[in-house]
mmCIF file of C-alpha atoms in Angstrom:
data_model
loop_
_atom_site.group_PDB
_atom_site.id
_atom_site.type_symbol
_atom_site.label_atom_id
_atom_site.label_comp_id
_atom_site.label_asym_id
_atom_site.label_seq_id
_atom_site.Cartn_x
_atom_site.Cartn_y
_atom_site.Cartn_z
ATOM 1 C CA UNK A 1 16.784 38.707 -26.081
ATOM 2 C CA UNK A 2 18.445 37.660 -22.809
ATOM 3 C CA UNK A 3 16.493 35.607 -20.282
ATOM 4 C CA UNK A 4 16.357 38.376 -17.682
ATOM 5 C CA UNK A 5 13.655 41.013 -18.048
ATOM 6 C CA UNK A 6 15.189 44.348 -18.890
ATOM 7 C CA UNK A 7 13.386 47.620 -18.389
ATOM 8 C CA UNK A 8 13.713 49.508 -21.666
ATOM 9 C CA UNK A 9 12.435 52.974 -22.484
ATOM 10 C CA UNK A 10 12.282 54.586 -25.907
ATOM 11 C CA UNK A 11 12.870 58.216 -26.833
ATOM 12 C CA UNK A 12 11.329 58.917 -30.232
ATOM 13 C CA UNK A 13 12.591 62.207 -31.628
ATOM 14 C CA UNK A 14 10.209 64.013 -33.973
ATOM 15 C CA UNK A 15 10.984 67.684 -33.416
ATOM 16 C CA UNK A 16 12.531 68.460 -36.797
ATOM 17 C CA UNK A 17 10.768 70.791 -39.219
ATOM 18 C CA UNK A 18 11.762 68.799 -42.286
ATOM 19 C CA UNK A 19 12.587 71.761 -44.522
ATOM 20 C CA UNK A 20 13.814 69.485 -47.321
ATOM 21 C CA UNK A 21 10.339 67.979 -47.639
ATOM 22 C CA UNK A 22 9.002 71.356 -48.843
ATOM 23 C CA UNK A 23 5.487 70.905 -47.410
ATOM 24 C CA UNK A 24 3.178 72.994 -45.254
ATOM 25 C CA UNK A 25 3.159 70.485 -42.381
ATOM 26 C CA UNK A 26 5.972 68.875 -40.408
ATOM 27 C CA UNK A 27 7.177 65.747 -42.171
ATOM 28 C CA UNK A 28 6.328 63.488 -39.219
ATOM 29 C CA UNK A 29 2.630 64.048 -39.894
ATOM 30 C CA UNK A 30 2.725 63.421 -43.646
ATOM 31 C CA UNK A 31 0.870 60.239 -44.544
ATOM 32 C CA UNK A 32 2.348 57.150 -46.147
ATOM 33 C CA UNK A 33 -0.360 54.782 -47.356
ATOM 34 C CA UNK A 34 -2.996 56.806 -45.466
ATOM 35 C CA UNK A 35 -1.192 56.780 -42.121
ATOM 36 C CA UNK A 36 1.065 59.510 -40.644
ATOM 37 C CA UNK A 37 4.764 58.690 -40.580
ATOM 38 C CA UNK A 38 5.022 59.247 -36.831
ATOM 39 C CA UNK A 39 1.967 57.055 -36.192
ATOM 40 C CA UNK A 40 3.667 54.187 -38.012
ATOM 41 C CA UNK A 41 6.798 54.644 -35.908
ATOM 42 C CA UNK A 42 4.908 54.835 -32.620
ATOM 43 C CA UNK A 43 2.891 51.716 -33.457
ATOM 44 C CA UNK A 44 6.040 49.628 -33.897
ATOM 45 C CA UNK A 45 7.374 50.599 -30.475
ATOM 46 C CA UNK A 46 3.939 50.338 -28.851
ATOM 47 C CA UNK A 47 3.576 46.751 -30.059
ATOM 48 C CA UNK A 48 7.160 45.728 -29.230
ATOM 49 C CA UNK A 49 7.094 43.620 -26.070
ATOM 50 C CA UNK A 50 10.630 44.691 -25.115
ATOM 51 C CA UNK A 51 9.647 48.370 -24.782
ATOM 52 C CA UNK A 52 8.160 49.411 -21.448
ATOM 53 C CA UNK A 53 7.618 53.132 -21.993
ATOM 54 C CA UNK A 54 7.856 55.748 -24.723
ATOM 55 C CA UNK A 55 8.725 59.440 -24.561
ATOM 56 C CA UNK A 56 7.880 61.488 -27.640
ATOM 57 C CA UNK A 57 9.844 64.644 -28.426
ATOM 58 C CA UNK A 58 8.101 67.069 -30.789
ATOM 59 C CA UNK A 59 7.956 70.777 -31.529
ATOM 60 C CA UNK A 60 6.315 72.659 -28.670
ATOM 61 C CA UNK A 61 3.585 73.929 -31.004
ATOM 62 C CA UNK A 62 2.778 70.341 -32.037
ATOM 63 C CA UNK A 63 2.305 68.774 -28.598
ATOM 64 C CA UNK A 64 -1.506 68.977 -28.507
ATOM 65 C CA UNK A 65 -1.801 67.954 -32.171
ATOM 66 C CA UNK A 66 0.510 64.982 -31.596
ATOM 67 C CA UNK A 67 -1.434 63.880 -28.515
ATOM 68 C CA UNK A 68 -4.769 63.987 -30.312
ATOM 69 C CA UNK A 69 -3.814 62.809 -33.795
ATOM 70 C CA UNK A 70 -0.996 60.360 -33.111
ATOM 71 C CA UNK A 71 -1.029 59.049 -29.531
ATOM 72 C CA UNK A 72 -4.786 58.953 -28.990
ATOM 73 C CA UNK A 73 -5.575 57.748 -32.501
ATOM 74 C CA UNK A 74 -3.047 54.906 -32.144
ATOM 75 C CA UNK A 75 -4.214 54.025 -28.650
ATOM 76 C CA UNK A 76 -0.565 54.178 -27.576
ATOM 77 C CA UNK A 77 -0.752 53.452 -23.843
ATOM 78 C CA UNK A 78 3.037 53.136 -23.507
ATOM 79 C CA UNK A 79 3.551 56.834 -24.314
ATOM 80 C CA UNK A 80 4.457 58.266 -20.927
ATOM 81 C CA UNK A 81 4.679 61.900 -22.001
ATOM 82 C CA UNK A 82 5.226 64.243 -24.929
ATOM 83 C CA UNK A 83 7.914 66.878 -24.440
ATOM 84 C CA UNK A 84 9.116 69.789 -26.519
ATOM 85 C CA UNK A 85 12.350 69.594 -28.482
ATOM 86 C CA UNK A 86 15.351 71.882 -28.377
ATOM 87 C CA UNK A 87 17.134 74.000 -30.949
ATOM 88 C CA UNK A 88 19.271 71.038 -32.055
ATOM 89 C CA UNK A 89 18.538 67.300 -32.203
ATOM 90 C CA UNK A 90 21.006 66.701 -29.380
ATOM 91 C CA UNK A 91 19.055 68.987 -27.055
ATOM 92 C CA UNK A 92 15.801 67.299 -28.102
ATOM 93 C CA UNK A 93 17.182 63.868 -27.213
ATOM 94 C CA UNK A 94 18.372 65.151 -23.841
ATOM 95 C CA UNK A 95 14.910 66.562 -23.097
ATOM 96 C CA UNK A 96 13.484 63.116 -23.798
ATOM 97 C CA UNK A 97 16.112 61.325 -21.706
ATOM 98 C CA UNK A 98 15.221 63.471 -18.720
ATOM 99 C CA UNK A 99 11.679 62.054 -18.824
ATOM 100 C CA UNK A 100 12.678 58.386 -19.027
ATOM 101 C CA UNK A 101 12.103 56.390 -15.831
ATOM 102 C CA UNK A 102 15.428 56.309 -13.965
ATOM 103 C CA UNK A 103 14.810 52.616 -13.240
ATOM 104 C CA UNK A 104 15.190 51.758 -16.939
ATOM 105 C CA UNK A 105 18.211 49.620 -17.744
ATOM 106 C CA UNK A 106 18.394 50.619 -21.406
ATOM 107 C CA UNK A 107 17.122 53.570 -23.394
ATOM 108 C CA UNK A 108 16.424 53.272 -27.122
ATOM 109 C CA UNK A 109 16.746 56.483 -29.160
ATOM 110 C CA UNK A 110 14.968 56.500 -32.503
ATOM 111 C CA UNK A 111 14.113 58.965 -35.261
ATOM 112 C CA UNK A 112 10.374 59.488 -35.593
ATOM 113 C CA UNK A 113 10.872 59.705 -39.358
ATOM 114 C CA UNK A 114 12.072 56.061 -39.562
ATOM 115 C CA UNK A 115 8.711 54.254 -39.592
ATOM 116 C CA UNK A 116 9.920 50.929 -41.003
ATOM 117 C CA UNK A 117 12.008 49.754 -38.063
ATOM 118 C CA UNK A 118 11.140 46.220 -36.923
ATOM 119 C CA UNK A 119 10.695 44.481 -33.582
ATOM 120 C CA UNK A 120 13.784 42.371 -34.261
ATOM 121 C CA UNK A 121 15.972 45.408 -34.891
ATOM 122 C CA UNK A 122 14.726 46.990 -31.660
ATOM 123 C CA UNK A 123 15.268 43.849 -29.580
ATOM 124 C CA UNK A 124 18.726 43.211 -31.087
ATOM 125 C CA UNK A 125 19.650 46.810 -30.314
ATOM 126 C CA UNK A 126 18.499 46.495 -26.695
ATOM 127 C CA UNK A 127 20.330 43.214 -26.189
ATOM 128 C CA UNK A 128 23.587 44.632 -27.555
ATOM 129 C CA UNK A 129 23.307 47.761 -25.386
ATOM 130 C CA UNK A 130 22.688 45.652 -22.297
ATOM 131 C CA UNK A 131 25.763 43.548 -23.056
ATOM 132 C CA UNK A 132 28.200 46.169 -24.338
ATOM 133 C CA UNK A 133 26.805 49.450 -22.992
ATOM 134 C CA UNK A 134 26.072 51.013 -26.366
ATOM 135 C CA UNK A 135 24.748 49.834 -29.723
ATOM 136 C CA UNK A 136 24.132 51.422 -33.094
ATOM 137 C CA UNK A 137 21.954 50.005 -35.863
ATOM 138 C CA UNK A 138 23.631 50.235 -39.266
ATOM 139 C CA UNK A 139 23.842 48.649 -42.702
ATOM 140 C CA UNK A 140 26.876 47.949 -44.851
ATOM 141 C CA UNK A 141 27.665 50.644 -47.414
ATOM 142 C CA UNK A 142 26.864 49.520 -50.962
ATOM 143 C CA UNK A 143 28.622 52.261 -52.923
ATOM 144 C CA UNK A 144 32.311 53.033 -53.232
ATOM 145 C CA UNK A 145 33.041 55.989 -50.938
ATOM 146 C CA UNK A 146 35.737 58.540 -51.762
ATOM 147 C CA UNK A 147 37.109 61.375 -49.662
ATOM 148 C CA UNK A 148 37.525 64.777 -51.282
ATOM 149 C CA UNK A 149 39.927 67.618 -50.606
ATOM 150 C CA UNK A 150 39.193 71.339 -50.247
ATOM 151 C CA UNK A 151 39.881 71.918 -53.949
ATOM 152 C CA UNK A 152 37.207 69.457 -55.055
ATOM 153 C CA UNK A 153 39.457 66.545 -56.022
ATOM 154 C CA UNK A 154 39.450 62.976 -54.734
ATOM 155 C CA UNK A 155 41.984 62.594 -51.946
ATOM 156 C CA UNK A 156 41.470 58.892 -51.205
ATOM 157 C CA UNK A 157 39.226 55.895 -51.780
ATOM 158 C CA UNK A 158 37.943 54.459 -48.518
ATOM 159 C CA UNK A 159 37.854 50.734 -47.784
ATOM 160 C CA UNK A 160 34.194 49.835 -48.335
ATOM 161 C CA UNK A 161 34.340 46.634 -46.287
ATOM 162 C CA UNK A 162 34.695 48.593 -43.033
ATOM 163 C CA UNK A 163 32.152 51.327 -43.797
ATOM 164 C CA UNK A 164 28.642 51.370 -42.353
ATOM 165 C CA UNK A 165 25.656 53.632 -42.953
ATOM 166 C CA UNK A 166 24.296 54.501 -39.527
ATOM 167 C CA UNK A 167 20.568 54.322 -38.745
ATOM 168 C CA UNK A 168 18.506 54.381 -35.584
ATOM 169 C CA UNK A 169 17.651 53.025 -33.099
ATOM 170 C CA UNK A 170 20.773 53.625 -31.090
ATOM 171 C CA UNK A 171 20.543 52.077 -27.638
ATOM 172 C CA UNK A 172 22.494 52.645 -24.436
ATOM 173 C CA UNK A 173 22.597 51.847 -20.784
ATOM 174 C CA UNK A 174 20.619 54.698 -19.315
ATOM 175 C CA UNK A 175 23.269 56.183 -17.026
ATOM 176 C CA UNK A 176 25.906 55.993 -19.761
ATOM 177 C CA UNK A 177 23.966 58.023 -22.326
ATOM 178 C CA UNK A 178 22.909 60.578 -19.704
ATOM 179 C CA UNK A 179 26.539 61.074 -18.653
ATOM 180 C CA UNK A 180 27.559 61.383 -22.313
ATOM 181 C CA UNK A 181 24.957 64.078 -22.989
ATOM 182 C CA UNK A 182 25.833 66.012 -19.850
ATOM 183 C CA UNK A 183 29.541 65.967 -20.698
ATOM 184 C CA UNK A 184 28.873 67.079 -24.277
ATOM 185 C CA UNK A 185 26.689 69.963 -23.065
ATOM 186 C CA UNK A 186 29.313 71.074 -20.539
ATOM 187 C CA UNK A 187 31.992 71.097 -23.241
ATOM 188 C CA UNK A 188 29.827 72.663 -25.947
ATOM 189 C CA UNK A 189 30.178 69.628 -28.211
ATOM 190 C CA UNK A 190 27.440 68.866 -30.755
ATOM 191 C CA UNK A 191 27.454 65.503 -32.500
ATOM 192 C CA UNK A 192 25.492 64.256 -35.492
ATOM 193 C CA UNK A 193 24.204 61.272 -33.526
ATOM 194 C CA UNK A 194 24.146 59.938 -29.975
ATOM 195 C CA UNK A 195 26.765 57.239 -30.478
ATOM 196 C CA UNK A 196 29.501 59.826 -31.018
ATOM 197 C CA UNK A 197 28.781 61.294 -27.575
ATOM 198 C CA UNK A 198 29.406 57.905 -25.983
ATOM 199 C CA UNK A 199 32.506 57.370 -28.137
ATOM 200 C CA UNK A 200 33.928 60.552 -26.604
ATOM 201 C CA UNK A 201 33.794 58.791 -23.229
ATOM 202 C CA UNK A 202 35.984 56.007 -24.603
ATOM 203 C CA UNK A 203 33.134 53.474 -24.789
ATOM 204 C CA UNK A 204 33.035 51.159 -27.793
ATOM 205 C CA UNK A 205 29.679 51.008 -29.576
ATOM 206 C CA UNK A 206 28.479 47.651 -30.870
ATOM 207 C CA UNK A 207 27.189 47.600 -34.452
ATOM 208 C CA UNK A 208 23.807 45.935 -34.912
ATOM 209 C CA UNK A 209 22.587 44.885 -38.340
ATOM 210 C CA UNK A 210 19.732 47.067 -39.533
ATOM 211 C CA UNK A 211 17.714 46.921 -42.729
ATOM 212 C CA UNK A 212 17.818 48.753 -46.042
ATOM 213 C CA UNK A 213 14.071 49.257 -45.542
ATOM 214 C CA UNK A 214 14.730 51.204 -42.337
ATOM 215 C CA UNK A 215 14.935 54.471 -44.256
ATOM 216 C CA UNK A 216 14.581 57.977 -42.871
ATOM 217 C CA UNK A 217 11.819 59.932 -44.587
ATOM 218 C CA UNK A 218 13.511 63.201 -45.518
ATOM 219 C CA UNK A 219 12.571 64.100 -49.116
ATOM 220 C CA UNK A 220 9.656 63.632 -51.503
ATOM 221 C CA UNK A 221 11.558 60.733 -53.085
ATOM 222 C CA UNK A 222 11.579 58.982 -49.709
ATOM 223 C CA UNK A 223 7.783 59.139 -49.624
ATOM 224 C CA UNK A 224 7.677 57.198 -52.884
ATOM 225 C CA UNK A 225 10.114 54.643 -51.462
ATOM 226 C CA UNK A 226 8.014 54.425 -48.303
ATOM 227 C CA UNK A 227 4.854 53.653 -50.254
ATOM 228 C CA UNK A 228 6.749 50.868 -52.052
ATOM 229 C CA UNK A 229 7.938 49.401 -48.750
ATOM 230 C CA UNK A 230 4.380 49.346 -47.404
ATOM 231 C CA UNK A 231 3.103 47.572 -50.521
ATOM 232 C CA UNK A 232 5.959 45.074 -50.414
ATOM 233 C CA UNK A 233 5.334 44.243 -46.762
ATOM 234 C CA UNK A 234 1.621 43.868 -47.317
ATOM 235 C CA UNK A 235 2.286 41.477 -50.207
ATOM 236 C CA UNK A 236 4.678 39.408 -48.071
ATOM 237 C CA UNK A 237 2.126 39.300 -45.261
ATOM 238 C CA UNK A 238 -0.592 37.987 -47.586
ATOM 239 C CA UNK A 239 1.691 35.146 -48.680
ATOM 240 C CA UNK A 240 2.416 34.061 -45.111
#
């Protein structure tokens, strides 16, 4: 991190229903190794010294449950507020951004369903956003990626060396990401992540190395992978 003290806020988005998980409860509250996914995510940001405040974005019907069973149980004093999400992820992020302290230099946007993010990834993301304006955590693509045409045939093989699988956090100077969201809303544009909104303003986004452990819990198979990550980390910790 740079020598100067940055004010950094985090928007953790956990408003999705998680239909692909096929469970009776929202996926953010499913347990991995006896701890809710969202609790694991919040704990990482709570304990990260570079994060000054946290805004949680959840389904409106989950606000009280989240306060009692995630924030209070974790003792998360950095959580400034819990706000309701919108119809789309983009609207949910904007709702969270509106609650971030305007004095923050950088805002970190993270998926609540990515509980295995690390302090280093967060701090690297903040540093890059402070320097370049925008940063996006990603990992190099391992597989060969091919483009297909409308008839179901391969149209081209993409150059793997320049392809990245995007993760979160994505971090931005606060005013920049607010302007990007406002412009997108005015023009009716919906992106699949926040970086694309900034790209539309002509701002280059700095890639920050993530981790193959920084998975998003989306399906039942991801829960199995998550349990394995927890066991692996616990084993590494015992050896240290």
